[in-house]
Amino acid sequence: MRARTKIVAGNWKMNKTVAEAASLVEKLQKQLASFSGCEVVLCPPFTALASVAKLLKSTPQIRLGAQNLHPAPKGAFTGEISASMLREVGCQFVIVGHSERRRYFGETDAFLREKLLAAVSAGLHPIFCVGEDLPDREAGRWPDHLRSQLQGVLHALPLPVLSEIVLAYEPVWAIGTGRNATPEQAQEAHALLRQELERLHGQSIASRLTLQYGGSVTPQNARELLAQPDVDGLLVGGASLEAESFTSILLSVE
Ligand code: PGA
């Protein structure tokens, strides 16, 4: 079972060539040489995973994650990557169900559930993302939306699978918009997610899962978001693409 430790992950999305990735990692390694405030995960694009893995050998405290996987172990799935391929290249984490995957690639709850199962059976920790869009936020339907996303994917999932997951709350209206959830909104949503996890799987697992917030996290708002009792970490997009901003977010972890 994963411990409920603080974790900050950088989701680079479709950014960074191999050379750019190396330069960012080398800067981070220098700036974070003595950092031990939380778990740090970098999620480069597939093409940079192998070279980043090689660089990270000298700083095993910085871990490697992928942004996606296919649930099948292998076969005729042109363009896809399996969980064991990610493990082989050195990944310990994989993002599953990011709203961009749901929106642009039509990923459904049933498919995401398969991905979670495949990831955990290969020894990966999935960073499973949920979050409501703006109309659901504005109409006050966000609690129902979050409950249904959790239930749709996590219902009746075996506890050994569930206990390897990191859950990320990423309101779609906050992703890449510069409009982050306020610390109060993040806390309220995280508390609701924990409550729903408790209803689905019991108090013990609900209190032990790590819950990350993501959506326009910056060095300016990271500390306040992390100060919330149910916010155990951050999933950072844009601000993880520069060493200075990602480092200063990490340094705001107590
Ligand atoms: P952002 O992205 O920090 O650029 O808003 C977050 C994410 O999509 O994980």
Tab-separated table of C-alpha atoms and ligand atoms in Angstrom:
chain	number	residue	atom	x	y	z
A	1	MET	CA	0.000	0.000	0.000
A	2	ARG	CA	1.209	3.496	-0.833
A	3	ALA	CA	1.667	5.644	2.219
A	4	ARG	CA	-0.219	8.963	2.332
A	5	THR	CA	2.848	11.015	1.619
A	6	LYS	CA	3.007	14.422	0.002
A	7	ILE	CA	3.617	14.191	-3.711
A	8	VAL	CA	4.147	16.820	-6.385
A	9	ALA	CA	4.104	15.708	-10.010
A	10	GLY	CA	4.927	17.609	-13.181
A	11	ASN	CA	2.791	16.759	-16.209
A	12	TRP	CA	4.762	17.993	-19.191
A	13	LYS	CA	1.981	17.056	-21.642
A	14	MET	CA	3.119	17.268	-25.303
A	15	ASN	CA	6.119	19.458	-24.501
A	16	LYS	CA	9.907	18.984	-24.511
A	17	THR	CA	12.103	17.290	-27.067
A	18	VAL	CA	14.656	14.820	-25.753
A	19	ALA	CA	17.279	17.585	-25.619
A	20	GLU	CA	14.928	20.027	-23.862
A	21	ALA	CA	13.900	17.337	-21.387
A	22	ALA	CA	17.529	16.637	-20.515
A	23	SER	CA	18.232	20.286	-19.935
A	24	LEU	CA	15.207	20.675	-17.637
A	25	VAL	CA	16.063	17.540	-15.663
A	26	GLU	CA	19.674	18.612	-15.192
A	27	LYS	CA	18.565	21.989	-13.834
A	28	LEU	CA	16.077	20.340	-11.480
A	29	GLN	CA	18.710	17.923	-10.238
A	30	LYS	CA	20.994	20.829	-9.341
A	31	GLN	CA	18.283	22.856	-7.661
A	32	LEU	CA	16.822	19.894	-5.781
A	33	ALA	CA	20.088	18.239	-4.748
A	34	SER	CA	19.242	18.381	-1.056
A	35	PHE	CA	15.442	18.511	-1.319
A	36	SER	CA	13.500	15.936	0.663
A	37	GLY	CA	10.206	17.741	1.298
A	38	CYS	CA	7.978	15.372	-0.682
A	39	GLU	CA	7.877	12.781	-3.422
A	40	VAL	CA	8.661	14.350	-6.803
A	41	VAL	CA	7.468	12.812	-10.064
A	42	LEU	CA	8.259	13.963	-13.603
A	43	CYS	CA	5.935	12.894	-16.436
A	44	PRO	CA	7.661	13.621	-19.761
A	45	PRO	CA	6.262	12.577	-23.149
A	46	PHE	CA	6.904	8.954	-24.177
A	47	THR	CA	9.814	9.891	-26.445
A	48	ALA	CA	11.821	11.343	-23.542
A	49	LEU	CA	11.097	8.652	-20.938
A	50	ALA	CA	14.181	6.531	-21.585
A	51	SER	CA	16.638	9.412	-21.585
A	52	VAL	CA	15.064	11.037	-18.510
A	53	ALA	CA	15.155	7.648	-16.731
A	54	LYS	CA	18.867	7.442	-17.407
A	55	LEU	CA	19.483	10.913	-15.984
A	56	LEU	CA	17.367	10.208	-12.908
A	57	LYS	CA	19.542	7.223	-11.944
A	58	SER	CA	21.763	9.627	-10.013
A	59	THR	CA	18.787	11.192	-8.159
A	60	PRO	CA	16.414	8.315	-7.354
A	61	GLN	CA	14.390	10.662	-5.120
A	62	ILE	CA	13.014	12.176	-8.354
A	63	ARG	CA	10.718	9.581	-9.884
A	64	LEU	CA	9.512	8.960	-13.383
A	65	GLY	CA	5.910	8.809	-14.577
A	66	ALA	CA	4.175	8.465	-17.937
A	67	GLN	CA	1.129	10.400	-19.098
A	68	ASN	CA	-0.923	7.502	-20.444
A	69	LEU	CA	-0.968	3.762	-21.103
A	70	HIS	CA	-3.037	1.168	-22.924
A	71	PRO	CA	-4.611	-1.556	-20.780
A	72	ALA	CA	-3.727	-4.482	-23.055
A	73	PRO	CA	-0.445	-6.258	-22.283
A	74	LYS	CA	0.616	-6.155	-25.951
A	75	GLY	CA	-0.733	-6.560	-29.460
A	76	ALA	CA	-2.284	-4.745	-32.384
A	77	PHE	CA	-2.882	-1.295	-30.852
A	78	THR	CA	-1.016	1.026	-33.183
A	79	GLY	CA	0.424	4.016	-31.407
A	80	GLU	CA	-0.152	2.700	-27.889
A	81	ILE	CA	2.178	1.782	-25.005
A	82	SER	CA	1.620	-0.954	-22.393
A	83	ALA	CA	2.129	-0.877	-18.637
A	84	SER	CA	5.044	-3.302	-18.778
A	85	MET	CA	6.775	-1.160	-21.416
A	86	LEU	CA	6.517	1.771	-19.024
A	87	ARG	CA	7.888	-0.285	-16.168
A	88	GLU	CA	10.752	-1.521	-18.303
A	89	VAL	CA	11.807	2.020	-19.113
A	90	GLY	CA	11.806	2.991	-15.437
A	91	CYS	CA	8.370	4.492	-14.752
A	92	GLN	CA	6.850	4.165	-11.308
A	93	PHE	CA	3.769	6.301	-11.968
A	94	VAL	CA	1.307	6.833	-14.798
A	95	ILE	CA	-1.400	9.459	-15.214
A	96	VAL	CA	-4.790	7.912	-15.963
A	97	GLY	CA	-7.969	9.731	-16.949
A	98	HIS	CA	-6.610	13.227	-17.430
A	99	SER	CA	-9.442	15.449	-18.657
A	100	GLU	CA	-7.580	16.030	-21.928
A	101	ARG	CA	-7.607	12.260	-22.561
A	102	ARG	CA	-11.277	12.056	-21.678
A	103	ARG	CA	-12.184	15.040	-23.832
A	104	TYR	CA	-9.996	14.664	-26.928
A	105	PHE	CA	-9.661	10.890	-27.027
A	106	GLY	CA	-13.084	9.852	-25.754
A	107	GLU	CA	-11.801	7.791	-22.825
A	108	THR	CA	-14.689	6.319	-20.863
A	109	ASP	CA	-15.014	5.211	-17.249
A	110	ALA	CA	-14.931	1.538	-18.281
A	111	PHE	CA	-11.723	2.052	-20.263
A	112	LEU	CA	-10.097	4.003	-17.434
A	113	ARG	CA	-10.928	1.220	-15.032
A	114	GLU	CA	-9.112	-1.247	-17.293
A	115	LYS	CA	-6.135	1.098	-17.393
A	116	LEU	CA	-6.007	1.313	-13.598
A	117	LEU	CA	-6.067	-2.460	-13.287
A	118	ALA	CA	-3.349	-2.910	-15.917
A	119	ALA	CA	-1.160	-0.215	-14.361
A	120	VAL	CA	-1.327	-1.643	-10.852
A	121	SER	CA	-0.775	-5.216	-11.962
A	122	ALA	CA	2.423	-4.094	-13.685
A	123	GLY	CA	3.596	-2.368	-10.494
A	124	LEU	CA	2.793	1.223	-11.465
A	125	HIS	CA	1.070	3.792	-9.265
A	126	PRO	CA	-1.733	5.388	-11.283
A	127	ILE	CA	-2.369	9.089	-10.770
A	128	PHE	CA	-6.094	8.933	-11.443
A	129	CYS	CA	-7.662	12.289	-12.395
A	130	VAL	CA	-11.210	13.471	-11.822
A	131	GLY	CA	-12.751	16.925	-12.043
A	132	GLU	CA	-15.830	18.817	-13.161
A	133	ASP	CA	-16.163	21.258	-16.050
A	134	LEU	CA	-17.266	24.877	-15.764
A	135	PRO	CA	-21.015	24.397	-16.363
A	136	ASP	CA	-21.128	21.745	-13.632
A	137	ARG	CA	-19.183	24.006	-11.263
A	138	GLU	CA	-21.409	27.007	-11.961
A	139	ALA	CA	-24.641	25.045	-11.668
A	140	GLY	CA	-23.517	23.534	-8.344
A	141	ARG	CA	-23.528	20.026	-9.822
A	142	TRP	CA	-19.829	19.419	-9.144
A	143	PRO	CA	-20.385	17.100	-6.148
A	144	ASP	CA	-22.599	14.797	-8.242
A	145	HIS	CA	-20.131	14.878	-11.073
A	146	LEU	CA	-17.200	13.917	-8.839
A	147	ARG	CA	-19.204	11.181	-7.130
A	148	SER	CA	-20.198	9.715	-10.459
A	149	GLN	CA	-16.617	9.802	-11.811
A	150	LEU	CA	-15.348	8.015	-8.705
A	151	GLN	CA	-18.103	5.499	-8.649
A	152	GLY	CA	-17.888	4.873	-12.413
A	153	VAL	CA	-14.244	3.904	-12.243
A	154	LEU	CA	-13.459	2.834	-8.684
A	155	HIS	CA	-16.583	0.908	-7.640
A	156	ALA	CA	-15.830	-2.580	-6.376
A	157	LEU	CA	-12.158	-2.198	-7.244
A	158	PRO	CA	-10.136	-4.629	-5.104
A	159	LEU	CA	-8.457	-2.913	-2.148
A	160	PRO	CA	-4.925	-3.925	-3.199
A	161	VAL	CA	-5.515	-2.054	-6.473
A	162	LEU	CA	-7.127	0.939	-4.850
A	163	SER	CA	-4.360	1.281	-2.307
A	164	GLU	CA	-1.752	1.918	-5.028
A	165	ILE	CA	-3.655	4.849	-6.545
A	166	VAL	CA	-3.023	8.558	-6.141
A	167	LEU	CA	-6.226	10.497	-6.766
A	168	ALA	CA	-5.929	13.894	-8.448
A	169	TYR	CA	-8.702	16.474	-8.323
A	170	GLU	CA	-8.343	18.602	-11.434
A	171	PRO	CA	-11.295	20.885	-12.135
A	172	VAL	CA	-11.400	21.230	-15.920
A	173	TRP	CA	-12.079	24.971	-15.662
A	174	ALA	CA	-8.799	25.427	-13.815
A	175	ILE	CA	-6.543	23.474	-16.195
A	176	GLY	CA	-4.315	25.760	-18.229
A	177	THR	CA	-6.633	28.715	-17.640
A	178	GLY	CA	-4.705	30.627	-14.998
A	179	ARG	CA	-7.779	30.356	-12.798
A	180	ASN	CA	-6.959	27.937	-9.998
A	181	ALA	CA	-9.507	26.605	-7.546
A	182	THR	CA	-9.307	28.608	-4.338
A	183	PRO	CA	-7.813	26.710	-1.404
A	184	GLU	CA	-11.332	26.528	0.057
A	185	GLN	CA	-12.803	25.088	-3.161
A	186	ALA	CA	-9.972	22.568	-3.388
A	187	GLN	CA	-10.410	21.518	0.246
A	188	GLU	CA	-14.182	21.190	-0.163
A	189	ALA	CA	-13.785	18.974	-3.231
A	190	HIS	CA	-11.042	16.865	-1.657
A	191	ALA	CA	-13.131	16.350	1.474
A	192	LEU	CA	-16.042	15.243	-0.705
A	193	LEU	CA	-13.801	12.821	-2.608
A	194	ARG	CA	-12.542	11.340	0.641
A	195	GLN	CA	-16.112	11.006	1.886
A	196	GLU	CA	-17.146	9.222	-1.308
A	197	LEU	CA	-14.102	6.945	-1.111
A	198	GLU	CA	-15.160	6.095	2.413
A	199	ARG	CA	-18.679	5.282	1.258
A	200	LEU	CA	-17.367	3.079	-1.554
A	201	HIS	CA	-14.444	1.401	0.160
A	202	GLY	CA	-14.397	2.168	3.874
A	203	GLN	CA	-12.788	4.641	6.210
A	204	SER	CA	-9.402	3.030	6.473
A	205	ILE	CA	-8.519	3.260	2.789
A	206	ALA	CA	-10.205	6.660	2.377
A	207	SER	CA	-8.042	8.200	5.070
A	208	ARG	CA	-4.860	6.674	3.639
A	209	LEU	CA	-5.119	7.691	-0.021
A	210	THR	CA	-3.056	10.590	-1.321
A	211	LEU	CA	-5.167	13.339	-2.915
A	212	GLN	CA	-3.480	15.809	-5.260
A	213	TYR	CA	-4.863	19.083	-6.545
A	214	GLY	CA	-4.179	20.172	-10.134
A	215	GLY	CA	-5.198	23.153	-12.238
A	216	SER	CA	-3.171	26.360	-12.692
A	217	VAL	CA	-0.857	25.633	-9.776
A	218	THR	CA	1.879	28.281	-9.555
A	219	PRO	CA	4.629	29.218	-7.106
A	220	GLN	CA	2.205	31.889	-5.852
A	221	ASN	CA	-0.693	29.616	-4.923
A	222	ALA	CA	1.037	26.296	-4.127
A	223	ARG	CA	1.654	26.915	-0.435
A	224	GLU	CA	-1.930	27.846	0.381
A	225	LEU	CA	-3.351	24.924	-1.577
A	226	LEU	CA	-1.000	22.509	0.154
A	227	ALA	CA	-1.928	23.921	3.546
A	228	GLN	CA	-5.417	22.423	3.222
A	229	PRO	CA	-5.878	19.320	5.365
A	230	ASP	CA	-7.062	17.079	2.515
A	231	VAL	CA	-4.651	18.376	-0.127
A	232	ASP	CA	-1.698	15.978	-0.043
A	233	GLY	CA	0.049	17.109	-3.177
A	234	LEU	CA	-0.098	18.862	-6.516
A	235	LEU	CA	-0.260	17.909	-10.184
A	236	VAL	CA	1.383	20.715	-12.094
A	237	GLY	CA	1.170	21.340	-15.841
A	238	GLY	CA	2.443	24.648	-17.231
A	239	ALA	CA	4.521	25.593	-14.188
A	240	SER	CA	6.408	22.278	-14.345
A	241	LEU	CA	7.967	23.166	-17.696
A	242	GLU	CA	10.524	25.575	-16.219
A	243	ALA	CA	12.994	24.517	-13.543
A	244	GLU	CA	12.608	27.769	-11.571
A	245	SER	CA	8.828	27.643	-11.229
A	246	PHE	CA	8.661	23.894	-10.529
A	247	THR	CA	11.413	24.156	-7.932
A	248	SER	CA	9.769	27.038	-6.187
A	249	ILE	CA	6.490	25.079	-6.040
A	250	LEU	CA	8.399	22.167	-4.488
A	251	LEU	CA	10.060	24.436	-1.990
A	252	SER	CA	6.659	25.533	-0.752
A	253	VAL	CA	6.029	22.032	0.566
A	254	GLU	CA	6.496	22.091	4.308
B	1	PGA	P1	-1.942	23.338	-15.552
B	1	PGA	O1	-2.253	21.804	-15.910
B	1	PGA	O2	-1.093	23.341	-14.308
B	1	PGA	O3	-1.200	23.857	-16.748
B	1	PGA	O4	-3.252	24.013	-15.334
B	1	PGA	C1	-2.507	20.857	-14.915
B	1	PGA	C2	-2.766	19.508	-15.510
B	1	PGA	O5	-3.406	19.437	-16.573
B	1	PGA	O6	-2.359	18.471	-14.956
